[in-house]
Short mmCIF file of C-alpha atoms in Angstrom, two decimals:
data_model
loop_
_atom_site.label_atom_id
_atom_site.label_comp_id
_atom_site.label_asym_id
_atom_site.label_seq_id
_atom_site.Cartn_x
_atom_site.Cartn_y
_atom_site.Cartn_z
CA UNK K 1 162.09 27.18 182.92
CA UNK K 2 162.85 31.00 182.06
CA UNK K 3 166.52 30.61 183.08
CA UNK K 4 166.65 27.32 180.90
CA UNK K 5 165.61 29.31 177.95
CA UNK K 6 167.90 32.36 178.66
CA UNK K 7 170.87 29.83 178.72
CA UNK K 8 169.49 28.38 175.16
CA UNK K 9 168.94 31.74 173.75
CA UNK K 10 172.53 32.87 174.36
CA UNK K 11 174.18 29.79 173.51
CA UNK K 12 172.41 30.17 169.95
CA UNK K 13 172.72 33.70 169.80
CA UNK K 14 176.70 33.88 170.99
CA UNK K 15 177.03 31.55 168.18
CA UNK K 16 178.30 28.90 170.21
CA UNK K 17 175.98 26.30 168.88
CA UNK K 18 177.36 26.73 165.22
CA UNK K 19 180.73 26.95 166.37
CA UNK K 20 180.20 23.41 168.10
CA UNK K 21 178.99 22.18 164.63
CA UNK K 22 181.95 23.48 162.54
CA UNK K 23 184.23 21.53 165.25
CA UNK K 24 182.29 18.47 164.98
CA UNK K 25 182.73 18.74 161.15
CA UNK K 26 186.38 19.40 161.70
CA UNK K 27 186.75 16.35 164.07
CA UNK K 28 184.58 13.88 161.46
CA UNK K 29 187.42 14.73 159.19
CA UNK K 30 189.95 13.82 161.51
CA UNK K 31 188.20 10.40 162.02
CA UNK K 32 187.78 9.61 158.55
CA UNK K 33 191.50 10.09 157.57
CA UNK K 34 192.96 9.27 160.77
CA UNK K 35 194.45 12.54 161.57
CA UNK K 36 196.06 12.96 165.05
CA UNK K 37 193.69 15.08 167.04
CA UNK K 38 194.92 18.51 166.97
CA UNK K 39 193.71 20.31 170.02
CA UNK K 40 195.20 23.69 169.16
CA UNK K 41 193.75 23.97 165.71
CA UNK K 42 190.53 22.67 166.83
CA UNK K 43 190.30 25.37 169.63
CA UNK K 44 191.47 27.67 167.19
CA UNK K 45 188.72 27.22 164.82
CA UNK K 46 186.00 26.67 167.41
CA UNK K 47 186.54 30.17 168.70
CA UNK K 48 187.32 31.82 165.49
CA UNK K 49 184.01 30.76 164.36
CA UNK K 50 182.36 32.35 167.39
CA UNK K 51 184.55 35.43 166.63
CA UNK K 52 183.39 35.62 162.74
CA UNK K 53 179.67 34.43 163.04
CA UNK K 54 179.31 37.36 165.92
CA UNK K 55 180.87 39.90 163.80
CA UNK K 56 179.05 39.08 160.80
CA UNK K 57 175.87 39.10 162.81
CA UNK K 58 176.06 42.22 165.33
CA UNK K 59 178.86 44.52 163.81
CA UNK K 60 176.83 46.54 162.04
CA UNK K 61 174.08 46.47 164.96
CA UNK K 62 176.86 47.59 167.38
CA UNK K 63 177.99 50.36 165.03
CA UNK K 64 174.29 52.03 164.48
CA UNK K 65 173.35 51.45 168.29
CA UNK K 66 176.08 51.50 170.26
CA UNK K 67 174.77 53.55 173.36
CA UNK K 68 171.42 51.66 173.26
CA UNK K 69 172.69 48.25 173.03
CA UNK K 70 170.20 45.98 175.25
CA UNK K 71 172.01 43.85 178.06
CA UNK K 72 171.79 40.76 176.38
CA UNK K 73 173.66 42.13 173.30
CA UNK K 74 176.42 43.88 175.28
CA UNK K 75 177.02 40.45 177.18
CA UNK K 76 177.34 38.84 173.76
CA UNK K 77 179.79 41.50 172.76
CA UNK K 78 181.94 40.56 175.89
CA UNK K 79 181.91 36.90 175.20
CA UNK K 80 182.91 37.57 171.67
CA UNK K 81 185.94 39.95 172.81
CA UNK K 82 186.64 36.91 175.06
CA UNK K 83 186.66 34.23 172.09
CA UNK K 84 188.48 36.84 170.00
CA UNK K 85 191.22 36.74 172.69
CA UNK K 86 191.30 32.99 173.07
CA UNK K 87 191.18 32.67 169.15
CA UNK K 88 194.75 35.24 169.19
CA UNK K 89 196.01 32.69 171.96
CA UNK K 90 195.58 29.70 169.98
CA UNK K 91 196.81 31.23 166.49
CA UNK K 92 199.96 32.33 168.54
CA UNK K 93 200.56 28.59 169.35
CA UNK K 94 199.91 27.49 165.85
CA UNK K 95 202.94 27.39 163.21
CA UNK K 96 202.45 30.27 160.69
CA UNK K 97 201.83 27.87 157.56
CA UNK K 98 198.67 26.77 159.21
CA UNK K 99 197.59 30.43 160.00
CA UNK K 100 198.47 31.26 156.23
CA UNK K 101 196.57 28.70 154.82
CA UNK K 102 193.45 29.84 156.91
CA UNK K 103 193.79 33.64 156.01
CA UNK K 104 191.79 33.10 152.65
CA UNK K 105 188.76 31.74 154.51
CA UNK K 106 189.11 34.34 157.15
CA UNK K 107 189.01 37.05 154.79
CA UNK K 108 185.90 35.92 152.86
CA UNK K 109 184.04 35.61 156.50
CA UNK K 110 185.35 39.55 156.74
CA UNK K 111 183.95 40.34 153.17
CA UNK K 112 180.95 38.59 154.25
CA UNK K 113 180.10 41.30 156.31
CA UNK K 114 182.01 44.22 155.16
CA UNK K 115 180.54 46.24 152.25
CA UNK K 116 183.09 46.52 149.50
CA UNK K 117 180.87 46.42 146.42
CA UNK K 118 178.93 48.84 144.37
CA UNK K 119 180.66 51.91 146.14
CA UNK K 120 180.93 49.96 149.36
CA UNK K 121 177.37 49.52 149.93
CA UNK K 122 177.19 45.91 149.54
CA UNK K 123 179.03 42.90 150.98
CA UNK K 124 179.03 39.33 149.90
CA UNK K 125 176.05 38.72 152.23
CA UNK K 126 174.00 41.00 150.35
CA UNK K 127 174.31 38.79 146.98
CA UNK K 128 171.66 36.07 146.86
CA UNK K 129 173.28 32.87 145.04
CA UNK K 130 177.16 34.06 146.21
CA UNK K 131 176.09 34.05 150.17
CA UNK K 132 175.27 30.21 149.79
CA UNK K 133 178.44 29.55 148.06
CA UNK K 134 180.85 31.64 150.43
CA UNK K 135 179.40 30.14 153.54
CA UNK K 136 179.84 26.37 151.94
CA UNK K 137 183.41 27.22 150.65
CA UNK K 138 184.59 28.68 154.21
CA UNK K 139 182.80 25.65 156.18
CA UNK K 140 184.28 23.04 153.44
CA UNK K 141 187.93 24.66 153.57
CA UNK K 142 188.13 24.86 157.01
CA UNK K 143 186.84 21.49 158.20
CA UNK K 144 188.07 19.49 155.55
CA UNK K 145 191.42 20.89 153.85
CA UNK K 146 192.88 22.89 157.13
CA UNK K 147 193.10 19.88 159.37
CA UNK K 148 194.58 17.62 156.37
CA UNK K 149 196.91 20.54 155.56
CA UNK K 150 197.97 21.13 159.35
CA UNK K 151 198.69 17.28 159.35
CA UNK K 152 200.99 17.83 156.32
CA UNK K 153 199.24 14.74 154.78
CA UNK K 154 199.06 14.08 151.19
CA UNK K 155 195.85 15.22 149.47
CA UNK K 156 193.86 11.80 148.15
CA UNK K 157 191.35 11.40 145.89
CA UNK K 158 189.11 10.53 148.92
CA UNK K 159 189.86 13.82 150.45
CA UNK K 160 188.99 15.76 147.74
CA UNK K 161 185.48 13.91 147.00
CA UNK K 162 185.18 14.67 151.14
CA UNK K 163 185.74 18.70 150.27
CA UNK K 164 183.08 18.43 147.51
CA UNK K 165 180.81 16.45 150.05
CA UNK K 166 181.16 18.83 152.80
CA UNK K 167 180.60 21.95 150.31
CA UNK K 168 177.41 20.28 149.54
CA UNK K 169 176.04 19.17 152.76
CA UNK K 170 176.91 22.76 154.26
CA UNK K 171 174.35 24.05 151.31
CA UNK K 172 171.80 21.88 152.42
CA UNK K 173 172.40 23.25 155.81
CA UNK K 174 171.85 26.44 154.85
CA UNK K 175 168.48 25.82 152.88
CA UNK K 176 166.18 25.62 155.98
CA UNK K 177 167.47 29.03 157.00
CA UNK K 178 166.98 30.52 153.71
CA UNK K 179 163.47 29.02 153.64
CA UNK K 180 162.75 30.57 156.85
CA UNK K 181 164.36 34.18 156.00
CA UNK K 182 161.91 34.32 152.91
CA UNK K 183 159.77 36.66 154.89
CA UNK K 184 162.35 38.59 156.10
CA UNK K 185 164.85 38.92 153.13
CA UNK K 186 164.80 42.21 151.07
CA UNK K 187 163.46 41.68 147.54
CA UNK K 188 166.83 42.50 146.11
CA UNK K 189 168.21 39.67 148.06
CA UNK K 190 167.79 36.69 145.53
CA UNK K 191 168.02 33.76 147.59
CA UNK K 192 167.30 30.23 146.27
CA UNK K 193 164.21 30.20 147.80
CA UNK K 194 162.93 33.45 146.57
CA UNK K 195 164.06 32.66 143.18
CA UNK K 196 162.52 29.13 142.67
CA UNK K 197 160.12 28.72 145.41
CA UNK K 198 160.15 26.65 148.90
CA UNK K 199 159.38 23.59 147.48
CA UNK K 200 161.53 23.64 144.63
CA UNK K 201 164.37 24.42 147.26
CA UNK K 202 163.27 21.10 149.13
CA UNK K 203 163.78 19.25 145.64
CA UNK K 204 166.83 20.86 145.18
CA UNK K 205 168.32 19.89 148.68
CA UNK K 206 166.87 16.13 147.83
CA UNK K 207 169.28 16.01 144.90
CA UNK K 208 172.26 17.46 146.87
CA UNK K 209 171.57 14.99 149.53
CA UNK K 210 171.41 12.21 147.19
CA UNK K 211 174.82 12.96 145.81
CA UNK K 212 176.30 13.26 149.17
CA UNK K 213 175.14 9.81 150.01
CA UNK K 214 176.64 8.74 146.50
CA UNK K 215 180.00 10.36 147.34
CA UNK K 216 179.99 8.95 151.06
CA UNK K 217 180.22 5.19 149.59
CA UNK K 218 182.96 6.66 147.26
CA UNK K 219 185.18 7.92 150.20
CA UNK K 220 185.11 5.54 152.87
CA UNK K 221 184.85 1.56 152.85
CA UNK K 222 184.26 1.41 156.82
CA UNK K 223 180.80 0.27 157.31
CA UNK K 224 180.42 1.95 160.55
CA UNK K 225 181.08 5.40 159.00
CA UNK K 226 178.37 4.84 156.27
CA UNK K 227 175.96 3.69 159.12
CA UNK K 228 176.61 6.85 161.10
CA UNK K 229 176.39 8.68 157.69
CA UNK K 230 173.24 7.32 156.89
CA UNK K 231 171.72 8.04 160.58
CA UNK K 232 172.80 11.90 159.81
CA UNK K 233 171.56 11.36 155.93
CA UNK K 234 167.80 10.78 157.20
CA UNK K 235 167.67 13.11 159.93
CA UNK K 236 168.69 16.05 157.61
CA UNK K 237 166.18 14.80 155.07
CA UNK K 238 163.55 14.61 157.87
CA UNK K 239 164.66 18.34 158.73
CA UNK K 240 164.29 19.34 155.13
CA UNK K 241 161.49 18.01 154.43
CA UNK K 242 159.59 19.66 157.28
CA UNK K 243 161.42 23.22 156.82
CA UNK K 244 158.82 25.61 156.40
CA UNK K 245 158.52 29.74 156.06
CA UNK K 246 156.54 29.96 159.43
CA UNK K 247 158.80 27.63 161.41
CA UNK K 248 159.70 27.53 164.91
CA UNK K 249 161.91 29.86 166.79
CA UNK K 250 164.61 27.12 167.20
CA UNK K 251 164.05 24.76 164.27
CA UNK K 252 166.94 25.82 162.01
CA UNK K 253 169.10 27.59 164.57
CA UNK K 254 169.25 24.66 166.95
CA UNK K 255 167.99 21.53 165.40
CA UNK K 256 169.41 22.06 161.93
CA UNK K 257 172.67 23.19 163.25
CA UNK K 258 172.72 20.32 165.65
CA UNK K 259 173.16 17.62 163.04
CA UNK K 260 176.82 17.82 162.47
CA UNK K 261 177.17 17.12 166.29
CA UNK K 262 174.71 14.57 166.22
CA UNK K 263 176.84 13.00 163.04
CA UNK K 264 179.99 13.01 165.38
CA UNK K 265 178.16 11.40 167.97
CA UNK K 266 176.91 8.66 165.92
CA UNK K 267 180.60 8.04 164.71
CA UNK K 268 181.55 7.74 168.62
CA UNK K 269 178.76 5.61 169.36
CA UNK K 270 179.76 3.01 166.47
#
């Protein structure tokens, strides 16, 4: 049991789980618009997500405590380096135009972690409302625009509607995390739950979910796609309703982030 817990903790802390969620959303876009599966792009995005998230989470820690890093964190650093090298390998195999298209999203991720505002004291992560918007832009752009552009497809109204829907869905996925972090975030970090309260944050999430449902019926006429979306919709609604400040360790970091993976599974199942 202890070994299983260690594996799960590493799986979450090393950002494999969140990378799988991003990969799932990218695959969902390919399925919806019948885009040929681009394995090189999908692997590049998978390893880029691990690299980016671990850079955001651990760059500051590694800099301040380089000599006293715990063994687990050292293992995560080595793993991140391997993923970075794999990201570079798949980037080398991709056309330059795709990498240039991806560059703004990679730059936003970099600026999310690296201080460059207020005399190099603040990064994008330290700005409450901007934090959730930046993450949603990066996820939506990477999982909707990037695969469509890579396939040289024409951008249709349905694709732009999916971009909006994906942006809103990512915001909803972040809300349980922000609710959890209310007790840890600095007073100066005005996240949505800190500004309007936990219950109002949930109500805000319900409105966004309803908008996503309306957009789904505008995006796809496929009844199987809609059934899979409804399954994901009610699961996310349940998780948002149950989100609280004192939540279990794995509630947001595992179950909430598993929603895109379960959505992809439902699509394959149906």
